[in-house]
Tab-separated table of C-alpha atoms and ligand atoms in Angstrom:
chain	number	residue	atom	x	y	z
W	1	MET	CA	0.000	0.000	0.000
W	2	ARG	CA	1.500	3.360	-1.054
W	3	ILE	CA	-0.425	6.257	0.370
W	4	ILE	CA	-0.147	10.017	0.721
W	5	LEU	CA	-1.933	11.517	3.733
W	6	PHE	CA	-2.934	15.016	2.740
W	7	GLY	CA	-4.604	17.850	4.622
W	8	PRO	CA	-3.989	21.135	6.439
W	9	PRO	CA	-1.777	21.438	9.521
W	10	GLY	CA	-3.441	19.631	12.396
W	11	ALA	CA	-5.833	17.637	10.213
W	12	GLY	CA	-4.735	14.446	11.956
W	13	LYS	CA	-2.243	13.173	9.354
W	14	GLY	CA	0.354	12.073	11.912
W	15	THR	CA	-2.261	10.525	14.211
W	16	GLN	CA	-3.810	8.459	11.413
W	17	ALA	CA	-0.472	7.629	9.758
W	18	LYS	CA	0.845	6.023	12.957
W	19	LYS	CA	-2.237	3.797	13.220
W	20	LEU	CA	-2.142	2.871	9.514
W	21	SER	CA	1.564	2.092	9.738
W	22	GLU	CA	0.817	-0.464	12.485
W	23	VAL	CA	-2.092	-2.068	10.619
W	24	PHE	CA	-0.330	-2.366	7.254
W	25	GLY	CA	3.208	-2.901	8.593
W	26	ILE	CA	4.659	-0.184	6.367
W	27	PRO	CA	6.775	2.852	7.361
W	28	HIS	CA	5.282	6.226	8.242
W	29	ILE	CA	7.436	8.862	6.543
W	30	ALA	CA	6.792	12.375	7.831
W	31	THR	CA	9.003	15.130	6.416
W	32	GLY	CA	8.167	17.304	9.452
W	33	ASP	CA	9.426	14.569	11.834
W	34	ILE	CA	12.602	14.076	9.792
W	35	LEU	CA	13.281	17.834	9.888
W	36	ARG	CA	12.573	18.049	13.647
W	37	GLU	CA	15.081	15.215	14.237
W	38	GLU	CA	17.695	17.246	12.333
W	39	VAL	CA	16.837	20.303	14.449
W	40	ALA	CA	17.171	18.256	17.676
W	41	ARG	CA	20.575	16.912	16.536
W	42	GLY	CA	21.738	20.462	15.754
W	43	THR	CA	22.880	19.613	12.206
W	44	GLU	CA	23.433	22.270	9.511
W	45	LEU	CA	20.254	21.050	7.792
W	46	GLY	CA	18.398	21.294	11.117
W	47	LYS	CA	19.549	24.898	11.674
W	48	LEU	CA	18.468	25.903	8.190
W	49	ALA	CA	15.117	24.066	8.453
W	50	LYS	CA	14.348	25.636	11.841
W	51	SER	CA	14.544	29.146	10.397
W	52	TYR	CA	11.650	28.262	8.060
W	53	MET	CA	9.679	26.038	10.417
W	54	ASP	CA	9.552	28.575	13.255
W	55	ARG	CA	7.818	31.022	10.881
W	56	GLY	CA	5.495	28.389	9.437
W	57	GLU	CA	7.118	28.696	5.989
W	58	LEU	CA	8.050	25.750	3.779
W	59	VAL	CA	11.623	24.453	3.702
W	60	PRO	CA	13.074	24.767	0.135
W	61	ASP	CA	11.980	22.053	-2.313
W	62	ASP	CA	15.469	20.800	-3.234
W	63	ILE	CA	16.236	19.909	0.406
W	64	ILE	CA	12.933	18.082	0.923
W	65	ILE	CA	13.124	16.225	-2.387
W	66	ARG	CA	16.621	14.959	-1.541
W	67	ILE	CA	15.394	13.705	1.865
W	68	ILE	CA	12.435	11.836	0.324
W	69	GLU	CA	14.479	10.378	-2.496
W	70	GLU	CA	16.978	8.929	-0.026
W	71	ARG	CA	14.209	7.648	2.287
W	72	LEU	CA	12.004	5.953	-0.355
W	73	LYS	CA	14.952	3.999	-1.732
W	74	ARG	CA	15.438	2.205	1.588
W	75	GLU	CA	14.623	-1.492	1.908
W	76	ASP	CA	11.729	-1.007	4.365
W	77	CYS	CA	9.727	0.869	1.678
W	78	ARG	CA	9.624	-2.120	-0.689
W	79	ASN	CA	6.129	-3.194	0.395
W	80	GLY	CA	4.731	0.293	0.742
W	81	PHE	CA	4.835	3.515	2.719
W	82	ILE	CA	2.684	6.299	4.114
W	83	LEU	CA	3.784	9.808	3.212
W	84	ASP	CA	2.721	12.476	5.710
W	85	GLY	CA	3.431	16.144	4.922
W	86	PHE	CA	4.901	15.427	1.477
W	87	PRO	CA	4.402	16.565	-1.240
W	88	ARG	CA	3.488	20.153	-0.367
W	89	THR	CA	4.273	22.002	-3.600
W	90	MET	CA	3.797	21.248	-7.276
W	91	ALA	CA	7.585	20.858	-7.680
W	92	GLN	CA	7.574	18.227	-4.903
W	93	ALA	CA	4.613	16.365	-6.482
W	94	GLU	CA	6.361	16.284	-9.859
W	95	ALA	CA	9.632	15.150	-8.291
W	96	LEU	CA	7.742	12.360	-6.499
W	97	ASP	CA	6.148	11.219	-9.769
W	98	ASP	CA	9.552	11.174	-11.398
W	99	LEU	CA	11.059	9.159	-8.528
W	100	LEU	CA	8.177	6.639	-8.494
W	101	ARG	CA	8.583	6.183	-12.248
W	102	ARG	CA	12.286	5.456	-11.792
W	103	LEU	CA	11.514	2.985	-8.985
W	104	ASN	CA	8.763	1.455	-11.141
W	105	ILE	CA	6.066	1.804	-8.475
W	106	LYS	CA	2.680	3.536	-8.303
W	107	LEU	CA	0.673	5.363	-5.654
W	108	ASP	CA	-2.535	3.669	-4.466
W	109	ALA	CA	-4.322	6.641	-2.942
W	110	VAL	CA	-4.114	10.230	-1.749
W	111	ILE	CA	-6.255	10.563	1.380
W	112	ASN	CA	-7.335	14.149	2.001
W	113	LEU	CA	-8.442	14.841	5.590
W	114	GLU	CA	-10.899	17.747	5.504
W	115	VAL	CA	-10.867	19.941	8.631
W	116	SER	CA	-11.924	23.593	9.139
W	117	ASP	CA	-9.513	26.370	10.194
W	118	ASP	CA	-11.131	26.786	13.631
W	119	GLU	CA	-10.754	23.083	14.333
W	120	VAL	CA	-7.099	23.225	13.211
W	121	VAL	CA	-6.348	26.008	15.714
W	122	ARG	CA	-8.191	24.112	18.483
W	123	ARG	CA	-6.295	20.914	17.742
W	124	LEU	CA	-2.829	22.396	17.419
W	125	SER	CA	-3.045	24.706	20.437
W	126	TYR	CA	-3.697	21.688	22.676
W	127	ARG	CA	-1.400	19.190	20.949
W	128	ARG	CA	1.366	17.571	22.995
W	129	ILE	CA	3.936	15.076	21.703
W	130	CYS	CA	6.132	12.539	23.496
W	131	LYS	CA	9.821	13.511	23.341
W	132	LYS	CA	10.836	9.854	23.394
W	133	CYS	CA	8.457	7.856	21.150
W	134	GLY	CA	6.626	10.623	19.229
W	135	LYS	CA	3.116	9.583	20.314
W	136	ILE	CA	0.682	12.448	19.682
W	137	TYR	CA	-1.829	13.598	22.340
W	138	HIS	CA	-4.497	16.264	22.583
W	139	LEU	CA	-5.076	17.692	26.050
W	140	MET	CA	-8.867	17.655	25.563
W	141	PHE	CA	-9.685	15.014	22.914
W	142	ASP	CA	-6.966	12.432	23.560
W	143	PRO	CA	-5.174	13.269	26.827
W	144	PRO	CA	-2.456	11.192	28.534
W	145	LYS	CA	-3.539	9.294	31.663
W	146	GLU	CA	-0.957	11.174	33.767
W	147	ASP	CA	-0.209	14.896	33.234
W	148	ASN	CA	2.731	15.474	30.868
W	149	ILE	CA	3.756	11.771	30.806
W	150	CYS	CA	3.446	9.472	27.785
W	151	ASP	CA	1.124	6.463	28.370
W	152	MET	CA	3.213	4.309	26.030
W	153	CYS	CA	6.802	4.872	27.174
W	154	GLY	CA	6.763	7.228	30.194
W	155	GLY	CA	8.525	9.948	28.160
W	156	GLU	CA	7.995	13.666	28.784
W	157	LEU	CA	5.465	15.507	26.592
W	158	TYR	CA	6.306	18.775	24.801
W	159	GLN	CA	4.594	21.445	22.710
W	160	ARG	CA	5.973	22.153	19.212
W	161	ASP	CA	7.489	25.640	18.675
W	162	ASP	CA	5.272	26.159	15.609
W	163	ASP	CA	2.050	25.388	17.519
W	164	LYS	CA	1.577	29.038	18.586
W	165	GLU	CA	-1.566	30.694	17.243
W	166	GLU	CA	0.155	33.273	14.972
W	167	VAL	CA	2.424	30.593	13.447
W	168	ILE	CA	-0.551	28.226	13.017
W	169	ARG	CA	-2.403	30.976	11.084
W	170	ASN	CA	0.596	31.438	8.783
W	171	ARG	CA	0.929	27.663	8.262
W	172	LEU	CA	-2.735	27.643	7.184
W	173	GLU	CA	-2.094	30.507	4.755
W	174	VAL	CA	0.956	28.748	3.304
W	175	TYR	CA	-1.100	25.541	3.007
W	176	ARG	CA	-3.835	27.369	1.092
W	177	LYS	CA	-1.412	29.062	-1.317
W	178	GLN	CA	1.188	26.370	-1.956
W	179	THR	CA	-0.289	22.974	-1.063
W	180	LEU	CA	-4.040	23.077	-1.703
W	181	PRO	CA	-3.573	23.287	-5.532
W	182	LEU	CA	-2.173	19.735	-5.416
W	183	LEU	CA	-5.662	18.390	-4.706
W	184	LYS	CA	-6.683	19.088	-8.284
W	185	TYR	CA	-3.475	17.433	-9.519
W	186	TYR	CA	-4.272	14.181	-7.672
W	187	GLU	CA	-7.974	14.355	-8.477
W	188	GLU	CA	-7.105	14.428	-12.186
W	189	LYS	CA	-4.946	11.325	-11.654
W	190	GLY	CA	-7.956	9.551	-10.078
W	191	LEU	CA	-6.130	9.079	-6.779
W	192	LEU	CA	-7.904	11.551	-4.500
W	193	ILE	CA	-10.160	10.339	-1.662
W	194	ASN	CA	-11.774	12.996	0.543
W	195	ILE	CA	-12.456	12.039	4.160
W	196	ASN	CA	-14.323	14.124	6.727
W	197	GLY	CA	-11.578	14.632	9.336
W	198	GLU	CA	-13.838	16.372	11.858
W	199	ARG	CA	-14.975	13.233	13.629
W	200	SER	CA	-13.392	11.132	16.350
W	201	ILE	CA	-9.946	9.641	15.688
W	202	ASP	CA	-11.470	6.139	15.486
W	203	GLU	CA	-14.281	7.157	13.143
W	204	VAL	CA	-11.807	8.800	10.749
W	205	PHE	CA	-9.515	5.767	10.972
W	206	ASN	CA	-12.339	3.288	10.227
W	207	ASP	CA	-13.373	5.345	7.228
W	208	ILE	CA	-9.816	5.370	5.842
W	209	ILE	CA	-9.507	1.599	6.328
W	210	ARG	CA	-12.858	1.070	4.588
W	211	VAL	CA	-11.813	3.025	1.478
W	212	LEU	CA	-8.338	1.467	1.363
W	213	GLU	CA	-9.755	-2.070	1.697
W	214	SER	CA	-12.046	-1.363	-1.258
W	215	LYS	CA	-8.941	-0.524	-3.337
W	216	ARG	CA	-7.097	-3.785	-2.524
N	1	AP5	P1	4.613	19.043	9.641
N	1	AP5	O1	5.259	18.450	10.814
N	1	AP5	O2	4.368	18.196	8.441
N	1	AP5	O3	3.279	19.752	10.144
N	1	AP5	P2	1.837	19.948	9.478
N	1	AP5	O4	1.613	19.439	8.099
N	1	AP5	O5	1.579	21.386	9.683
N	1	AP5	O6	0.962	18.977	10.225
N	1	AP5	P3	0.951	18.712	11.746
N	1	AP5	O7	2.015	17.739	12.111
N	1	AP5	O8	0.909	19.997	12.500
N	1	AP5	O9	-0.512	18.069	11.907
N	1	AP5	P4	-1.106	16.650	11.591
N	1	AP5	O10	-2.037	16.743	10.433
N	1	AP5	O11	-0.049	15.585	11.530
N	1	AP5	O12	-1.997	16.473	12.903
N	1	AP5	P5	-1.803	15.551	14.196
N	1	AP5	O13	-2.101	14.116	13.847
N	1	AP5	O14	-0.537	15.853	14.900
N	1	AP5	O15	5.465	20.303	9.127
N	1	AP5	C1	6.013	21.240	10.016
N	1	AP5	C2	6.908	22.194	9.238
N	1	AP5	O16	7.998	21.451	8.634
N	1	AP5	C3	6.248	22.928	8.058
N	1	AP5	O17	5.572	24.090	8.493
N	1	AP5	C4	7.463	23.213	7.165
N	1	AP5	O18	8.199	24.303	7.656
N	1	AP5	C5	8.309	21.964	7.334
N	1	AP5	N1	7.986	20.926	6.331
N	1	AP5	C6	7.487	19.671	6.582
N	1	AP5	N2	7.286	19.001	5.436
N	1	AP5	C7	7.656	19.844	4.426
N	1	AP5	C8	7.645	19.736	3.011
N	1	AP5	N3	7.206	18.617	2.380
N	1	AP5	N4	8.077	20.799	2.288
N	1	AP5	C9	8.534	21.937	2.907
N	1	AP5	N5	8.553	22.112	4.237
N	1	AP5	C10	8.111	21.063	4.992
N	1	AP5	O19	-3.068	16.074	15.069
N	1	AP5	C11	-3.088	17.395	15.574
N	1	AP5	C12	-3.747	17.391	16.972
N	1	AP5	O20	-5.126	17.039	16.833
N	1	AP5	C13	-3.158	16.373	17.959
N	1	AP5	O21	-3.188	16.914	19.243
N	1	AP5	C14	-4.112	15.152	17.868
N	1	AP5	O22	-4.162	14.424	19.091
N	1	AP5	C15	-5.443	15.848	17.580
N	1	AP5	N6	-6.322	15.062	16.723
N	1	AP5	C16	-5.984	14.335	15.627
N	1	AP5	N7	-7.085	13.775	15.070
N	1	AP5	C17	-8.138	14.183	15.834
N	1	AP5	C18	-9.560	13.946	15.764
N	1	AP5	N8	-10.111	13.193	14.801
N	1	AP5	N9	-10.348	14.531	16.707
N	1	AP5	C19	-9.799	15.307	17.692
N	1	AP5	N10	-8.470	15.559	17.809
N	1	AP5	C20	-7.656	14.993	16.885
């Protein structure tokens, strides 16, 4: 199964991708997570990426395309993958097509999670993430059992630097201008599946599974 999870910031891409990755046994590849790891390690790439991410702007295409190219060629992607947060520009979508052609593989579906701006702000303002295992929580909708502690691994929870309201608003603006046009691109390829993302995590998940099963 080769899937792109599409949608605005905070639509639930990471949350759903983690669950799908477990069910299908295929890697969850999130460009945002890869960049945040570089930032945490203090690499040159991380320093450069942070200057864009903190403002809610996109990191330049050539950097992202190189990261994805290297990642999709790894052995664990042979049976499939879930892309989360990539592609985000037309240049990235075209580079992905080119890479898939060279690897002789095809996408199965582009799942678009539809969520309103107000819901995005509500979700991201209360998001917390485990520093150790990356599990995603929401303080109201999906809270940890113990304050600030991950249920899965006991790690400490943190809030992302770009989850401040003014940065969230800019991320939404950037999404509208640079990423939203890709929907038409994938619709014309017959790959687009729209899912109402404004329901419970389990309801959204069951809906995604239902449409993916019908494609198998
Ligand atoms: P990235 O990390 O990709 O962020 P994003 O796309 O803005 O998406 P998020 O991770 O914020 O949200 P999500 O949809 O995964 O939602 P989540 O599941 O966490 O990118 C960050 C930055 O990196 C970019 O701004 C850019 O600078 C750079 N970057 C990354 N990729 C790039 C690329 N390809 N090109 C250029 N630059 C790139 O859920 C959100 C919250 O809601 C959580 O608290 C969760 O618990 C809760 N929640 C989820 N589902 C539900 C539900 N159904 N009901 C209630 N709550 C829910």
